Short mmCIF file of C-alpha atoms and ligand atoms in Angstrom, two decimals:
data_model
loop_
_atom_site.label_atom_id
_atom_site.label_comp_id
_atom_site.label_asym_id
_atom_site.label_seq_id
_atom_site.Cartn_x
_atom_site.Cartn_y
_atom_site.Cartn_z
CA MET A 1 113.85 90.23 135.30
CA THR A 2 113.70 88.68 131.58
CA HIS A 3 113.84 90.82 128.53
CA PRO A 4 111.44 90.13 125.79
CA THR A 5 112.89 88.67 122.64
CA LEU A 6 112.90 91.05 119.82
CA PRO A 7 112.31 89.77 116.29
CA GLY A 8 113.61 92.93 114.52
CA HIS A 9 117.06 94.02 114.08
CA PRO A 10 120.27 94.64 115.97
CA HIS A 11 119.56 98.26 115.78
CA ILE A 12 116.60 97.95 117.92
CA ALA A 13 117.65 96.47 121.33
CA TYR A 14 117.62 96.85 125.23
CA GLN A 15 120.51 98.81 126.57
CA GLY A 16 120.07 97.89 130.28
CA ASP A 17 116.19 97.83 130.91
CA THR A 18 115.39 100.51 128.23
CA LEU A 19 114.77 100.05 124.60
CA CYS A 20 117.00 101.97 122.26
CA ILE A 21 116.88 102.28 118.48
CA GLU A 22 120.38 102.84 117.58
CA ASN A 23 121.79 105.25 120.18
CA VAL A 24 118.57 106.95 121.09
CA ARG A 25 116.13 105.75 123.78
CA VAL A 26 112.87 105.26 122.44
CA ASP A 27 111.18 106.63 125.68
CA ASP A 28 112.92 110.12 125.02
CA LEU A 29 111.43 110.10 121.41
CA ALA A 30 107.94 109.37 122.88
CA ALA A 31 108.20 111.84 125.52
CA THR A 32 109.18 114.64 122.92
CA TYR A 33 106.76 113.76 120.05
CA GLY A 34 103.88 111.99 121.83
CA THR A 35 102.18 108.59 120.87
CA PRO A 36 101.45 106.85 118.79
CA LEU A 37 104.79 107.40 117.11
CA PHE A 38 106.62 105.71 114.32
CA VAL A 39 110.22 105.39 114.67
CA TYR A 40 112.74 104.13 112.11
CA SER A 41 116.49 103.23 112.17
CA GLN A 42 118.46 104.27 109.19
CA ALA A 43 121.23 101.96 109.82
CA ALA A 44 118.80 99.00 109.59
CA MET A 45 117.57 100.25 106.27
CA GLN A 46 121.19 100.65 105.31
CA ASP A 47 121.96 97.13 106.32
CA ALA A 48 118.92 95.54 104.68
CA LEU A 49 119.95 97.31 101.31
CA ALA A 50 123.53 96.24 101.75
CA ALA A 51 122.26 92.68 101.75
CA TYR A 52 120.90 92.98 98.39
CA GLN A 53 124.02 94.92 97.06
CA ARG A 54 126.19 91.98 98.32
CA GLY A 55 124.02 89.55 96.75
CA PHE A 56 124.38 91.22 93.38
CA ALA A 57 127.96 92.43 93.49
CA GLY A 58 129.66 92.53 90.22
CA ARG A 59 126.09 92.52 88.59
CA LYS A 60 124.34 95.06 86.38
CA LEU A 61 121.26 95.79 88.82
CA HIS A 62 118.72 98.50 89.42
CA ILE A 63 116.97 98.35 92.86
CA CYS A 64 113.62 99.94 92.70
CA TYR A 65 112.24 100.22 96.23
CA ALA A 66 108.53 99.33 96.28
CA MET A 67 107.51 102.62 98.03
CA LYS A 68 104.09 101.34 98.86
CA ALA A 69 105.76 99.74 101.87
CA ASN A 70 106.73 102.98 103.35
CA SER A 71 106.23 106.20 101.32
CA SER A 72 107.17 108.93 103.84
CA LEU A 73 109.41 111.56 101.84
CA ALA A 74 112.45 111.19 104.17
CA ILE A 75 112.32 107.49 103.81
CA LEU A 76 112.19 107.78 99.76
CA GLN A 77 114.95 110.42 100.12
CA PHE A 78 117.27 107.97 102.00
CA PHE A 79 116.65 105.28 99.23
CA ALA A 80 117.24 107.91 96.52
CA GLU A 81 120.48 109.14 98.07
CA GLN A 82 121.75 105.45 98.24
CA GLY A 83 121.14 105.28 94.39
CA CYS A 84 117.87 103.30 94.24
CA GLY A 85 114.99 103.92 92.00
CA PHE A 86 111.48 103.37 92.78
CA ASP A 87 108.67 100.76 92.01
CA ILE A 88 105.26 102.92 91.97
CA VAL A 89 101.62 102.14 91.54
CA SER A 90 100.23 105.48 91.25
CA GLY A 91 100.57 108.86 89.90
CA GLY A 92 100.45 110.20 93.59
CA GLU A 93 103.50 107.85 94.16
CA LEU A 94 105.37 109.31 91.30
CA GLU A 95 104.78 112.91 92.83
CA ARG A 96 106.16 111.61 96.10
CA VAL A 97 109.40 110.33 94.21
CA LEU A 98 109.84 113.72 92.46
CA ALA A 99 109.10 115.83 96.05
CA ALA A 100 111.80 113.44 97.76
CA GLY A 101 114.34 114.43 94.98
CA GLY A 102 114.20 110.94 93.21
CA ASP A 103 115.10 110.52 89.63
CA ALA A 104 111.96 109.63 87.43
CA GLY A 105 114.46 107.88 85.10
CA LYS A 106 114.85 105.13 87.78
CA VAL A 107 111.05 104.67 88.23
CA ILE A 108 109.15 101.65 87.12
CA PHE A 109 105.35 101.73 87.13
CA SER A 110 103.40 98.73 88.31
CA GLY A 111 99.82 97.90 88.87
CA VAL A 112 96.89 96.44 87.14
CA GLY A 113 94.80 99.85 86.88
CA LYS A 114 96.81 102.58 85.31
CA THR A 115 94.71 105.41 84.35
CA ARG A 116 95.46 107.49 80.99
CA ALA A 117 96.23 110.45 83.05
CA GLU A 118 98.63 108.34 85.19
CA MET A 119 100.31 106.94 81.90
CA LEU A 120 100.47 110.59 80.51
CA GLN A 121 101.96 111.83 83.57
CA ALA A 122 104.66 108.98 83.93
CA LEU A 123 105.48 109.55 80.13
CA GLN A 124 105.99 113.07 80.59
CA ALA A 125 108.06 112.59 83.53
CA GLY A 126 110.46 109.87 81.67
CA ILE A 127 110.21 106.85 83.67
CA LEU A 128 112.32 103.94 83.09
CA CYS A 129 109.65 101.35 82.30
CA PHE A 130 105.84 100.63 82.40
CA ASN A 131 105.29 97.06 84.03
CA VAL A 132 102.16 96.21 81.95
CA GLU A 133 99.70 93.77 83.40
CA SER A 134 97.11 93.16 80.62
CA GLU A 135 96.71 93.14 76.95
CA ALA A 136 94.03 95.73 77.23
CA GLU A 137 96.58 98.34 79.00
CA LEU A 138 99.09 97.64 76.33
CA GLU A 139 96.66 98.94 73.77
CA GLU A 140 95.77 101.85 75.99
CA LEU A 141 99.44 102.61 76.82
CA SER A 142 100.41 102.67 73.05
CA ALA A 143 97.46 105.09 72.28
CA VAL A 144 98.23 107.26 74.89
CA ALA A 145 102.00 107.50 74.04
CA THR A 146 101.30 108.01 70.32
CA ALA A 147 98.76 110.72 70.88
CA VAL A 148 101.73 112.87 72.61
CA GLY A 149 104.60 111.70 70.36
CA HIS A 150 106.26 109.50 73.02
CA ILE A 151 107.39 105.85 72.95
CA ALA A 152 106.49 104.06 76.18
CA PRO A 153 109.17 101.68 77.54
CA VAL A 154 107.52 98.44 78.37
CA SER A 155 107.92 95.21 80.47
CA ILE A 156 105.14 92.61 80.73
CA ARG A 157 104.46 90.95 83.99
CA ILE A 158 103.93 87.45 83.53
CA ASN A 159 102.11 85.24 86.05
CA PRO A 160 104.34 82.44 86.50
CA ASN A 161 101.56 80.26 88.35
CA VAL A 162 103.57 79.44 91.35
CA ASP A 163 102.42 79.20 94.96
CA PRO A 164 104.43 81.65 97.24
CA LYS A 165 103.03 80.12 100.17
CA THR A 166 101.87 83.20 101.93
CA HIS A 167 98.70 84.89 103.10
CA PRO A 168 96.14 84.65 100.31
CA TYR A 169 95.68 88.53 100.27
CA ILE A 170 99.33 88.94 99.37
CA SER A 171 99.88 85.99 97.01
CA THR A 172 100.05 87.43 93.41
CA GLY A 173 101.33 85.05 91.26
CA LEU A 174 98.85 82.27 90.99
CA LYS A 175 96.51 81.50 88.14
CA GLY A 176 93.56 82.86 90.07
CA ASN A 177 95.10 86.24 90.81
CA LYS A 178 94.35 89.34 88.97
CA PHE A 179 98.04 90.20 88.26
CA GLY A 180 100.02 89.61 85.14
CA ILE A 181 99.65 87.72 81.94
CA ALA A 182 99.19 84.05 81.92
CA HIS A 183 102.57 82.64 80.81
CA GLU A 184 100.90 80.64 78.05
CA ARG A 185 99.93 83.95 76.39
CA THR A 186 103.14 85.73 77.00
CA LEU A 187 104.92 85.11 73.45
CA ALA A 188 101.64 86.37 71.60
CA VAL A 189 101.46 89.32 74.05
CA TYR A 190 104.98 90.27 73.37
CA GLN A 191 104.49 90.07 69.64
CA ARG A 192 101.53 92.51 69.99
CA ALA A 193 103.51 94.67 71.98
CA ALA A 194 106.44 94.66 69.61
CA SER A 195 104.00 95.74 66.74
CA LEU A 196 102.34 98.59 68.61
CA PRO A 197 103.73 102.09 67.43
CA GLY A 198 103.77 103.63 70.84
CA LEU A 199 105.75 101.00 72.68
CA GLN A 200 109.26 99.90 73.13
CA VAL A 201 109.77 96.31 74.66
CA VAL A 202 112.68 96.65 77.17
CA GLY A 203 111.95 94.08 79.80
CA ILE A 204 109.94 91.13 81.39
CA ASP A 205 108.80 90.99 84.99
CA PHE A 206 107.21 89.05 87.67
CA HIS A 207 106.07 89.45 91.22
CA ILE A 208 104.93 86.31 93.05
CA GLY A 209 103.74 87.63 96.24
CA SER A 210 104.76 89.25 99.64
CA GLN A 211 106.12 88.16 102.85
CA ILE A 212 107.70 84.90 101.15
CA THR A 213 109.93 83.02 103.36
CA GLU A 214 111.01 80.16 101.08
CA THR A 215 113.60 80.01 98.25
CA THR A 216 111.58 77.39 96.13
CA PRO A 217 108.94 79.61 94.73
CA TYR A 218 111.44 82.09 93.42
CA LEU A 219 113.68 79.44 91.67
CA ASP A 220 110.49 77.92 90.26
CA ALA A 221 109.30 81.24 88.83
CA THR A 222 112.75 82.04 87.74
CA ASP A 223 113.12 78.79 85.66
CA ARG A 224 109.70 79.76 84.01
CA LEU A 225 110.78 83.25 83.32
CA LEU A 226 114.08 82.07 81.80
CA ASP A 227 112.24 79.84 79.51
CA LEU A 228 109.91 82.50 78.26
CA ILE A 229 113.05 84.92 77.60
CA GLU A 230 114.34 82.20 75.37
CA GLU A 231 110.99 82.01 73.41
CA ILE A 232 110.63 85.50 73.02
CA GLU A 233 114.18 86.17 71.77
CA ALA A 234 113.87 83.24 69.58
CA ALA A 235 110.88 85.19 68.00
CA GLY A 236 113.22 88.22 67.39
CA ILE A 237 112.18 90.31 70.39
CA PRO A 238 115.23 91.33 72.47
CA ILE A 239 114.67 91.46 76.36
CA HIS A 240 116.74 94.10 77.86
CA HIS A 241 116.07 93.89 81.51
CA ILE A 242 114.85 90.97 83.63
CA ASP A 243 112.75 92.26 86.82
CA PHE A 244 112.25 89.69 89.58
CA GLY A 245 109.71 91.89 91.57
CA GLY A 246 109.88 91.98 95.32
CA GLY A 247 108.19 89.80 98.08
CA LEU A 248 111.06 88.44 100.31
CA GLY A 249 109.71 88.18 103.83
CA ILE A 250 111.05 89.39 107.31
CA ASN A 251 111.19 87.90 110.72
CA TYR A 252 107.92 88.98 112.48
CA ASN A 253 107.35 85.98 114.86
CA GLY A 254 110.23 83.64 114.50
CA ASP A 255 109.71 83.62 110.59
CA THR A 256 113.06 82.45 109.05
CA PRO A 257 113.28 83.81 105.31
CA PRO A 258 116.60 83.45 103.48
CA ALA A 259 118.78 86.63 103.99
CA ALA A 260 118.69 88.60 100.65
CA ASP A 261 122.26 87.76 99.76
CA THR A 262 121.69 83.87 100.42
CA LEU A 263 118.66 84.00 98.19
CA TRP A 264 120.30 85.77 95.31
CA ALA A 265 123.46 83.54 95.73
CA GLN A 266 121.14 80.72 94.83
CA LEU A 267 119.04 82.53 92.33
CA LEU A 268 121.92 83.85 90.30
CA ALA A 269 123.71 80.33 90.37
CA LYS A 270 120.62 79.26 88.30
CA ILE A 271 120.52 82.35 86.11
CA ASP A 272 124.30 81.86 85.42
CA ALA A 273 123.76 78.21 84.64
CA ARG A 274 121.25 79.20 82.10
CA GLY A 275 123.41 81.85 80.49
CA PHE A 276 121.40 84.86 81.61
CA GLY A 277 124.00 86.17 84.19
CA ASN A 278 125.23 89.39 82.32
CA ARG A 279 121.86 90.82 81.86
CA GLN A 280 120.56 94.02 83.40
CA PHE A 281 118.47 93.03 86.46
CA VAL A 282 115.92 94.73 88.30
CA ILE A 283 114.50 93.97 91.69
CA GLU A 284 111.53 95.68 93.70
CA PRO A 285 111.75 94.85 97.37
CA GLY A 286 109.66 96.72 99.83
CA ARG A 287 109.06 95.18 103.18
CA SER A 288 112.54 93.48 103.43
CA LEU A 289 114.34 97.02 103.13
CA VAL A 290 112.11 98.86 105.76
CA GLY A 291 109.81 96.31 107.73
CA ASN A 292 112.17 95.70 110.66
CA ALA A 293 113.65 98.94 110.69
CA GLY A 294 110.53 100.48 112.25
CA LEU A 295 108.60 100.19 115.38
CA CYS A 296 105.65 101.99 116.51
CA VAL A 297 105.51 103.51 120.27
CA THR A 298 102.10 103.47 122.06
CA GLN A 299 101.01 104.28 125.45
CA VAL A 300 98.82 102.08 127.62
CA LEU A 301 95.61 104.01 128.45
CA TYR A 302 93.73 101.51 130.64
CA LEU A 303 94.23 97.95 131.93
CA LYS A 304 90.67 96.20 132.01
CA PRO A 305 90.65 92.89 133.56
CA GLY A 306 87.79 90.52 132.45
CA GLU A 307 86.34 87.05 133.12
CA THR A 308 88.02 85.39 130.12
CA LYS A 309 90.30 88.12 128.72
CA ASN A 310 92.30 90.99 130.21
CA PHE A 311 92.46 93.94 127.73
CA CYS A 312 95.47 96.35 127.79
CA ILE A 313 93.90 99.41 125.74
CA VAL A 314 96.48 101.45 124.20
CA ASP A 315 96.47 104.81 122.12
CA ALA A 316 97.53 103.03 118.81
CA ALA A 317 94.77 101.43 116.86
CA MET A 318 93.83 99.62 113.46
CA ASN A 319 94.02 103.08 111.61
CA ASP A 320 97.53 103.17 112.56
CA LEU A 321 98.36 99.53 112.52
CA PRO A 322 96.00 97.86 110.05
CA ARG A 323 97.86 94.70 109.50
CA PRO A 324 96.74 92.46 112.35
CA THR A 325 93.03 92.93 111.68
CA MET A 326 93.39 92.84 107.80
CA TYR A 327 95.87 89.69 107.43
CA GLN A 328 95.75 88.39 111.28
CA ALA A 329 99.18 89.43 111.32
CA PHE A 330 101.57 89.33 114.19
CA HIS A 331 103.91 92.13 115.39
CA ALA A 332 105.78 91.58 118.34
CA ILE A 333 105.07 93.96 121.40
CA ALA A 334 107.46 94.86 123.95
CA PRO A 335 107.76 97.44 126.80
CA LEU A 336 110.00 100.47 126.48
CA GLN A 337 111.01 100.11 130.09
CA VAL A 338 111.21 96.41 131.34
CA ARG A 339 109.35 95.93 134.92
CA ALA A 340 110.30 93.35 137.75
CA GLU A 341 106.66 92.51 138.31
CA PRO A 342 105.14 89.17 136.85
CA ALA A 343 103.57 89.22 133.66
CA GLN A 344 99.98 88.80 132.76
CA THR A 345 98.27 87.71 129.56
CA TYR A 346 96.48 90.62 127.67
CA ASP A 347 94.84 91.16 124.56
CA VAL A 348 96.50 94.73 123.50
CA VAL A 349 93.67 96.53 121.71
CA GLY A 350 92.95 100.15 120.35
CA PRO A 351 90.50 102.77 121.07
CA ILE A 352 88.54 102.34 117.97
CA CYS A 353 84.89 101.09 118.07
CA GLU A 354 85.15 97.67 116.39
CA SER A 355 86.06 94.50 117.92
CA GLY A 356 88.63 93.98 115.07
CA ASP A 357 90.62 96.72 116.40
CA TRP A 358 93.22 94.39 118.24
CA ILE A 359 97.24 94.86 117.69
CA GLY A 360 98.26 91.60 119.75
CA ARG A 361 96.30 88.73 121.16
CA ASP A 362 97.30 86.76 124.32
CA ARG A 363 100.66 88.85 125.03
CA SER A 364 102.44 88.14 128.04
CA LEU A 365 103.18 91.52 129.62
CA ALA A 366 104.45 93.17 132.85
CA VAL A 367 102.64 96.57 132.30
CA GLN A 368 100.82 99.28 134.10
CA ALA A 369 98.52 102.33 132.68
CA GLY A 370 100.86 104.94 131.48
CA ASP A 371 103.69 102.63 130.30
CA ARG A 372 104.73 102.77 126.90
CA LEU A 373 105.06 99.84 124.45
CA ALA A 374 106.80 99.44 121.17
CA VAL A 375 105.02 97.50 118.33
CA LEU A 376 107.74 96.08 116.24
CA SER A 377 108.29 95.15 112.78
CA THR A 378 106.31 98.20 111.71
CA GLY A 379 108.39 99.86 109.18
CA ALA A 380 106.50 98.40 106.18
CA TYR A 381 102.76 98.67 105.38
CA CYS A 382 101.79 100.33 108.64
CA MET A 383 102.04 104.09 107.94
CA SER A 384 101.53 103.75 104.53
CA MET A 385 98.31 101.88 105.02
CA ALA A 386 97.09 104.22 107.99
CA SER A 387 93.74 106.02 107.65
CA ASN A 388 91.71 108.47 109.49
CA TYR A 389 89.02 106.06 110.61
CA ASN A 390 87.33 107.45 113.91
CA THR A 391 88.69 110.93 112.86
CA ARG A 392 92.04 109.90 114.23
CA GLY A 393 94.97 112.18 113.07
CA ARG A 394 97.78 109.90 111.60
CA ALA A 395 100.92 109.37 113.70
CA ALA A 396 103.98 111.29 113.55
CA GLU A 397 107.32 109.73 112.40
CA VAL A 398 111.03 110.04 113.53
CA LEU A 399 113.93 108.86 111.63
CA VAL A 400 117.15 107.85 113.84
CA ASN A 401 120.61 107.86 112.51
CA GLY A 402 123.19 107.09 115.16
CA ALA A 403 122.33 109.64 118.17
CA GLN A 404 120.50 111.80 115.86
CA ALA A 405 116.80 111.74 115.64
CA ASP A 406 114.77 113.90 113.08
CA LEU A 407 111.08 114.39 113.17
CA ILE A 408 110.01 113.51 109.54
CA ARG A 409 106.34 113.79 109.74
CA SER A 410 104.38 115.79 112.22
CA ARG A 411 101.20 114.44 113.92
CA GLU A 412 98.18 115.18 111.99
CA THR A 413 95.59 117.43 113.69
CA ALA A 414 91.71 116.69 113.59
CA ALA A 415 91.60 119.93 111.41
CA ASP A 416 93.99 118.29 108.99
CA THR A 417 91.81 115.31 108.67
CA PHE A 418 88.89 117.40 107.60
CA ARG A 419 90.62 119.73 105.41
CA GLY A 420 89.02 119.86 102.00
CA GLU A 421 85.53 119.05 103.23
CA THR A 422 82.81 121.76 103.14
CA LEU A 423 79.63 122.46 104.78
CA ARG A 424 76.79 123.12 102.21
CA ALA A 425 75.55 126.83 102.15
CA ARG A 426 72.45 127.20 104.30
CA THR A 427 69.11 127.60 102.53
CA ALA A 428 66.30 129.99 103.83
CA ALA A 429 63.79 128.02 105.55
N1 LLP B 501 106.39 94.69 93.34
C1 LLP B 501 104.96 94.73 93.26
C2 LLP B 501 104.40 94.67 91.83
C3 LLP B 501 104.02 94.51 94.18
O1 LLP B 501 102.90 94.41 93.96
C4 LLP B 501 104.70 94.53 95.72
C5 LLP B 501 103.99 94.40 96.75
C6 LLP B 501 106.08 94.66 95.92
C7 LLP B 501 106.72 94.75 94.61
C8 LLP B 501 106.80 94.66 97.11
O2 LLP B 501 106.64 93.56 97.78
P1 LLP B 501 107.49 93.32 99.01
O3 LLP B 501 108.89 93.23 98.76
O4 LLP B 501 107.18 94.40 100.03
O5 LLP B 501 106.83 92.08 99.77
N2 LLP B 501 99.96 95.31 102.78
C9 LLP B 501 100.48 93.90 102.64
C10 LLP B 501 101.55 93.68 101.43
C11 LLP B 501 101.05 94.02 100.28
C12 LLP B 501 102.14 93.86 99.13
C13 LLP B 501 101.60 94.20 97.96
N3 LLP B 501 102.51 94.30 96.71
C14 LLP B 501 100.83 93.48 104.09
O6 LLP B 501 101.07 94.55 104.98
O7 LLP B 501 101.60 92.60 104.26
#
């Protein structure tokens, strides 16, 4: 009997023939809480965070967890307890940070489309920094801040025009992307920012993309960033912090991204050589902190043999796991209980009425109806991107720590999904 290879993390592994997450049998959790069910390992998140902390040992660093990757309250609570701040992209995310006990003073606010209301909300909460993405936003933010007698701390996101060599939808640092300010315009925009009454320049930032598995794009972007800092500071505008964004990839399917500490050893060597080593640094990792800490348990409903394909129909779907259909992403799929029978090749699909509702294609599985499967590397950009399509309630979530398993989100009911909707009053015929 061969055990499937798991790409994830040592904290998610077979003990005998049974898949365990830390010291808990995943099957037991599924029996208790039902499926689909997301399960996360706290130890895996801790290890991922520790790799960054090691990489920056002895430096001034703010880790702002990019909470769009997984914004469940207990996950945020964990990162807040570890001393992290948060990279947010909406007023809703700021409310989540506060609800989880996070500190607004450690929040940076990214995104190309901040509304006036969101700017006001963030100013009143006292966030650390607005990462501004356009000249128009700079003017708007200054006006909003001035109107309420605040000064907005700002960093300007520069677009270094480097190719992160990732999926086009998650590549953000190229000229044709909507993000950031062209590096040729940077000095002029900083001069404008420094002259506006409602702003105080505090930093500079970039974020070049996501699921990056090579070091070179970071090295190139860092060189450009440091050139710009020299230029801006020579013009008399001090830059207090340097924010390198997020983007480090994880192993989904044999991918070999550098470890966070290895990546940062290389980047910091360059930064030191150029004389910037004692600055205040900020990073915004998302996926690399949570992606391989999570799995999604799903139950096989039916096996459907076909002429050209065999289908394994499961109870999780594209509303729970949108990455395969959105980005043709690969997630490993492994049984919770290893079976002795020979494997067959299946397309693993969900119940949603779309051919795009697939979770894995051409997967070799020894499986029967009623078995449970784990969809791996699903800690990032799965629950946070889940929808209610087909009026499917979103899944429950469990956070495991050693032998302890806590339900951190209960399963949504159908009634939850239409809360807030109203019928119109009947008019007499
Ligand atoms: N900072 C900014 C400004 C970002 O836009 C992002 C991600 C991050 C940090 C965190 O990047 P990470 O370390 O997680 O790569 N839904 C897509 C990923 C979208 C990423 C968007 N921005 C996916 O499932 O692959």
